[in-house]
Coordinates of C-alpha atoms in Angstrom, one line a residue:
X1 CA 145.8 155.8 117.8
X2 CA 149.0 154.9 119.6
X3 CA 147.9 156.7 122.8
X4 CA 144.5 155.0 122.6
X5 CA 146.2 151.5 122.5
X6 CA 148.5 152.4 125.4
X7 CA 145.6 153.7 127.5
X8 CA 143.5 150.6 126.7
X9 CA 146.4 148.3 127.4
X10 CA 146.8 149.8 130.9
X11 CA 143.2 149.0 131.7
X12 CA 143.2 145.5 130.3
X13 CA 146.5 144.5 132.0
X14 CA 145.4 146.0 135.3
X15 CA 142.1 144.1 135.4
X16 CA 143.7 140.8 134.1
X17 CA 146.5 140.9 136.8
X18 CA 143.9 141.7 139.5
X19 CA 141.8 138.7 138.5
X20 CA 144.8 136.4 138.5
X21 CA 145.8 137.6 142.0
X22 CA 142.2 137.2 143.2
X23 CA 141.5 133.7 141.9
X24 CA 145.0 132.1 141.9
X25 CA 146.8 133.9 144.8
X26 CA 144.0 134.3 147.3
X27 CA 144.0 138.2 147.3
X28 CA 140.2 138.2 147.4
X29 CA 139.9 141.9 148.4
X30 CA 142.0 143.2 145.4
X31 CA 138.9 143.8 143.2
X32 CA 137.3 145.8 145.9
X33 CA 140.5 147.8 146.5
X34 CA 140.6 148.6 142.7
X35 CA 137.1 150.0 142.7
X36 CA 136.5 151.7 146.1
X37 CA 139.9 151.4 147.8
X38 CA 141.6 154.3 149.6
X39 CA 145.3 154.9 149.8
X40 CA 145.2 155.7 153.5
X41 CA 143.3 152.5 154.4
X42 CA 145.7 150.3 156.3
X43 CA 144.0 147.2 154.9
X44 CA 144.5 148.3 151.3
X45 CA 147.7 146.5 150.4
X46 CA 148.0 148.2 147.0
X47 CA 148.6 151.5 148.7
X48 CA 146.8 153.5 146.0
X49 CA 143.3 154.9 145.5
X50 CA 140.6 152.9 143.7
X51 CA 138.6 154.1 140.7
X52 CA 135.9 155.9 142.6
X53 CA 138.4 157.8 144.9
X54 CA 140.6 158.6 141.9
X55 CA 137.6 160.1 140.1
X56 CA 137.0 162.4 143.1
X57 CA 140.6 163.4 143.1
X58 CA 140.4 164.2 139.4
X59 CA 137.4 166.4 140.0
X60 CA 139.1 168.2 142.9
X61 CA 142.2 168.8 140.8
X62 CA 140.1 170.2 137.9
X63 CA 138.3 172.5 140.3
X64 CA 141.6 173.8 141.8
X65 CA 143.0 174.4 138.3
X66 CA 139.9 176.2 137.3
X67 CA 140.0 178.4 140.3
X68 CA 143.7 179.3 139.7
X69 CA 143.1 179.8 136.0
X70 CA 140.1 182.0 136.4
X71 CA 142.0 184.3 138.8
X72 CA 145.1 184.7 136.7
X73 CA 143.2 184.9 133.4
X74 CA 141.2 187.7 135.0
X75 CA 144.5 189.5 135.9
X76 CA 145.8 188.9 132.4
X77 CA 142.6 190.5 131.0
X78 CA 143.3 193.6 133.1
X79 CA 147.0 193.6 132.1
X80 CA 146.0 193.2 128.4
X81 CA 143.5 196.1 128.4
X82 CA 146.0 198.3 130.3
X83 CA 148.8 197.5 127.8
X84 CA 150.9 195.5 130.3
X85 CA 151.1 192.4 128.1
X86 CA 152.2 194.5 125.1
X87 CA 154.9 196.1 127.4
X88 CA 156.1 192.8 128.6
X89 CA 156.0 191.4 125.1
X90 CA 158.2 194.3 123.9
X91 CA 160.7 193.5 126.6
X92 CA 161.1 189.8 125.9
X93 CA 159.8 189.9 122.4
X94 CA 163.2 190.2 120.7
X95 CA 164.4 187.1 122.6
X96 CA 161.2 185.1 122.0
X97 CA 160.9 186.1 118.4
X98 CA 164.2 184.3 117.8
X99 CA 163.2 181.1 119.5
X100 CA 159.6 181.2 118.1
X101 CA 160.0 182.6 114.6
X102 CA 156.6 181.2 113.5
X103 CA 154.6 183.3 116.0
X104 CA 153.5 186.7 114.6
X105 CA 154.2 189.8 116.6
X106 CA 151.5 190.6 119.2
X107 CA 149.9 187.1 119.1
X108 CA 148.1 186.2 122.5
X109 CA 150.2 183.0 122.8
X110 CA 153.2 185.1 123.6
X111 CA 151.5 186.5 126.7
X112 CA 150.4 183.1 127.8
X113 CA 153.9 181.6 127.4
X114 CA 155.4 184.5 129.3
X115 CA 153.0 184.0 132.2
X116 CA 153.7 180.2 132.1
X117 CA 157.5 180.7 132.3
X118 CA 157.0 183.4 135.0
X119 CA 155.0 181.0 137.1
X120 CA 157.6 178.3 136.6
X121 CA 160.4 180.6 137.6
X122 CA 158.6 181.3 140.9
X123 CA 157.9 177.6 141.5
X124 CA 154.1 178.1 141.3
X125 CA 153.4 174.8 139.5
X126 CA 149.6 175.0 139.9
X127 CA 149.6 178.4 138.3
X128 CA 152.0 177.4 135.5
X129 CA 149.9 174.4 134.4
X130 CA 146.8 176.4 133.3
X131 CA 148.9 179.0 131.5
X132 CA 150.7 176.1 129.7
X133 CA 147.4 174.7 128.6
X134 CA 146.3 178.1 127.4
X135 CA 149.6 178.7 125.6
X136 CA 149.3 175.4 123.7
X137 CA 145.7 176.2 122.8
X138 CA 146.8 179.5 121.4
X139 CA 149.7 178.0 119.5
X140 CA 147.4 175.4 118.0
X141 CA 145.5 178.2 116.3
X142 CA 148.7 179.0 114.4
X143 CA 149.4 175.4 113.6
X144 CA 148.7 174.7 109.9
X145 CA 148.8 170.9 110.5
X146 CA 146.4 170.3 113.4
X147 CA 147.4 166.6 113.7
X148 CA 151.1 167.4 114.2
X149 CA 152.8 169.6 116.8
X150 CA 154.3 172.7 115.3
X151 CA 157.9 173.8 115.8
X152 CA 156.7 176.5 118.2
X153 CA 154.7 174.0 120.2
X154 CA 157.7 171.6 120.4
X155 CA 160.0 174.4 121.6
X156 CA 157.5 175.6 124.2
X157 CA 156.8 172.1 125.5
X158 CA 160.5 171.3 125.9
X159 CA 161.3 174.6 127.6
X160 CA 158.2 174.2 129.9
X161 CA 159.2 170.6 130.7
X162 CA 162.7 171.7 131.6
X163 CA 161.0 174.1 134.0
X164 CA 163.6 176.7 134.9
X165 CA 162.9 177.3 138.6
X166 CA 164.4 180.1 140.6
X167 CA 162.3 179.5 143.7
X168 CA 161.2 175.8 144.2
X169 CA 158.4 176.8 146.6
X170 CA 156.2 173.8 145.9
X171 CA 159.0 171.3 146.4
X172 CA 160.1 173.0 149.6
X173 CA 156.5 173.0 150.9
X174 CA 156.0 169.3 150.0
X175 CA 159.3 168.3 151.8
X176 CA 158.3 170.3 154.8
X177 CA 154.9 168.6 155.0
X178 CA 156.7 165.2 155.0
X179 CA 158.9 166.4 157.9
X180 CA 162.1 166.5 156.0
X181 CA 165.1 167.3 158.2
X182 CA 166.0 170.2 156.0
X183 CA 163.3 171.0 153.4
X184 CA 165.4 173.8 151.8
X185 CA 168.5 171.8 151.0
X186 CA 167.2 171.2 147.5
X187 CA 167.2 174.9 146.7
X188 CA 170.5 175.1 144.9
X189 CA 170.4 171.7 143.2
X190 CA 166.9 172.6 141.8
X191 CA 168.2 175.9 140.6
X192 CA 171.2 174.4 138.8
X193 CA 169.5 171.4 137.4
X194 CA 166.5 173.3 135.9
X195 CA 168.9 175.9 134.5
X196 CA 171.1 173.3 132.8
X197 CA 168.0 171.4 131.6
X198 CA 166.5 174.5 130.1
X199 CA 169.7 175.5 128.3
X200 CA 170.1 171.9 127.1
X201 CA 166.5 171.7 125.8
X202 CA 167.0 175.1 124.0
X203 CA 170.2 173.9 122.4
X204 CA 168.8 170.5 121.2
X205 CA 165.5 171.9 119.8
X206 CA 167.2 174.9 118.2
X207 CA 169.7 172.6 116.5
X208 CA 166.8 170.4 115.3
X209 CA 164.8 173.4 114.1
X210 CA 167.9 175.1 112.6
X211 CA 167.5 178.2 114.9
X212 CA 170.7 180.2 115.1
X213 CA 171.5 180.8 118.8
X214 CA 174.6 182.8 118.1
X215 CA 172.7 186.1 117.9
X216 CA 173.4 189.1 120.2
X217 CA 169.8 189.1 121.6
X218 CA 169.9 185.4 122.6
X219 CA 173.4 185.5 123.9
X220 CA 172.6 188.6 126.0
X221 CA 169.6 187.0 127.6
X222 CA 171.4 183.8 128.4
X223 CA 174.3 185.6 129.9
X224 CA 172.0 187.9 132.0
X225 CA 170.1 184.9 133.2
X226 CA 173.3 183.1 134.1
X227 CA 174.6 186.1 136.1
X228 CA 171.2 186.3 137.9
X229 CA 171.3 182.6 138.8
X230 CA 174.9 182.8 139.9
X231 CA 174.1 185.7 142.1
X232 CA 171.2 183.9 143.8
X233 CA 173.3 180.8 144.3
X234 CA 176.1 182.9 145.8
X235 CA 173.6 184.6 148.2
X236 CA 171.9 181.4 149.1
X237 CA 175.1 179.7 150.1
X238 CA 175.6 182.4 152.8
X239 CA 172.3 181.6 154.5
X240 CA 171.3 178.9 156.9
X241 CA 168.3 176.6 156.5
X242 CA 165.8 179.0 158.1
X243 CA 167.2 181.9 156.1
X244 CA 166.8 180.0 152.8
X245 CA 163.2 179.1 153.7
X246 CA 162.4 182.7 154.6
X247 CA 164.1 184.1 151.5
X248 CA 162.4 181.7 149.1
X249 CA 159.0 182.4 150.6
X250 CA 159.5 186.2 150.7
X251 CA 160.9 186.4 147.2
X252 CA 158.3 184.2 145.4
X253 CA 155.2 185.3 147.2
X254 CA 156.4 188.9 147.3
X255 CA 156.9 188.9 143.6
X256 CA 153.5 187.4 143.0
X257 CA 151.8 190.1 145.1
X258 CA 153.9 192.8 143.4
X259 CA 152.7 191.6 140.0
X260 CA 149.1 191.6 141.1
X261 CA 149.5 195.1 142.6
X262 CA 151.1 196.5 139.5
X263 CA 148.4 195.0 137.2
X264 CA 145.6 196.6 139.3
X265 CA 147.4 199.9 139.6
X266 CA 148.1 199.8 135.8
X267 CA 144.4 199.3 135.1
X268 CA 143.4 202.2 137.4
X269 CA 146.1 204.4 135.8
X270 CA 144.8 203.6 132.3
X271 CA 141.2 204.3 133.5
X272 CA 139.7 201.0 132.5
X273 CA 137.0 199.2 134.4
X274 CA 139.2 196.9 136.4
X275 CA 136.4 194.7 137.8
X276 CA 134.7 194.3 134.5
X277 CA 138.0 193.4 132.8
X278 CA 138.7 190.8 135.5
X279 CA 135.3 189.1 135.1
X280 CA 135.6 189.0 131.3
X281 CA 139.0 187.4 131.6
X282 CA 138.0 185.0 134.4
X283 CA 135.2 183.6 132.2
X284 CA 137.9 182.1 129.9
X285 CA 139.1 180.0 132.8
X286 CA 136.1 177.8 132.5
X287 CA 136.6 177.4 128.7
X288 CA 140.1 176.0 128.8

């Protein structure tokens, strides 16, 4: 109900303010801008898209997300049939089981969360979002109180929002498109800020949910991740701007292609119908 009132309030306030500007301040075009305006129109003083253009943008965004989700859900289906998700869950399972004690062993939500965190680590925001939605949907199945977020959902949401990012590819690409003098100069700050944010989120939520972080598994994973990040920072500081850009692109995109290759090879090795598994998984992308 609160969200409904906030959403309704945005619409009412926007229309009232627009009418006031139109009839009392002489901005006669503002109503037109709100409906059919375009942000790139020099005559549009609001500088934002109108309702119609925003609807088009929303549809384009949904189509892009569906495309990404169908592809990666198809890969996940191959990995699941080949036993890759079980293998990955066994590797990180001891760590995740401490942070998400409510999730039963082998539940699909674990695989979705792992893929979400992996996409975030590589800076692939568009890929992380669909997996985040799928993870929350899976966690909701375990939620006994459907109207209230469970502890697992809260922990996942906070860790996802903190967004630990080893390779900020999307941010670097955006800065490059805006002709920044040095698009890669945010590499180390992003790495440090997201790491500190993730650890802080983990500490706060764990304290609230009474999760004991002083366990060998958790301490071992945090120390290992800290050493990895320190090593990346140390290496990055020895590179120039072009070197950082090349390294970030090579590492992130190379890892993604490596994961895709390993999944396909794993499916072939396990003698499963790779194409059929991909299609079955890709169908789920339209249902999210």
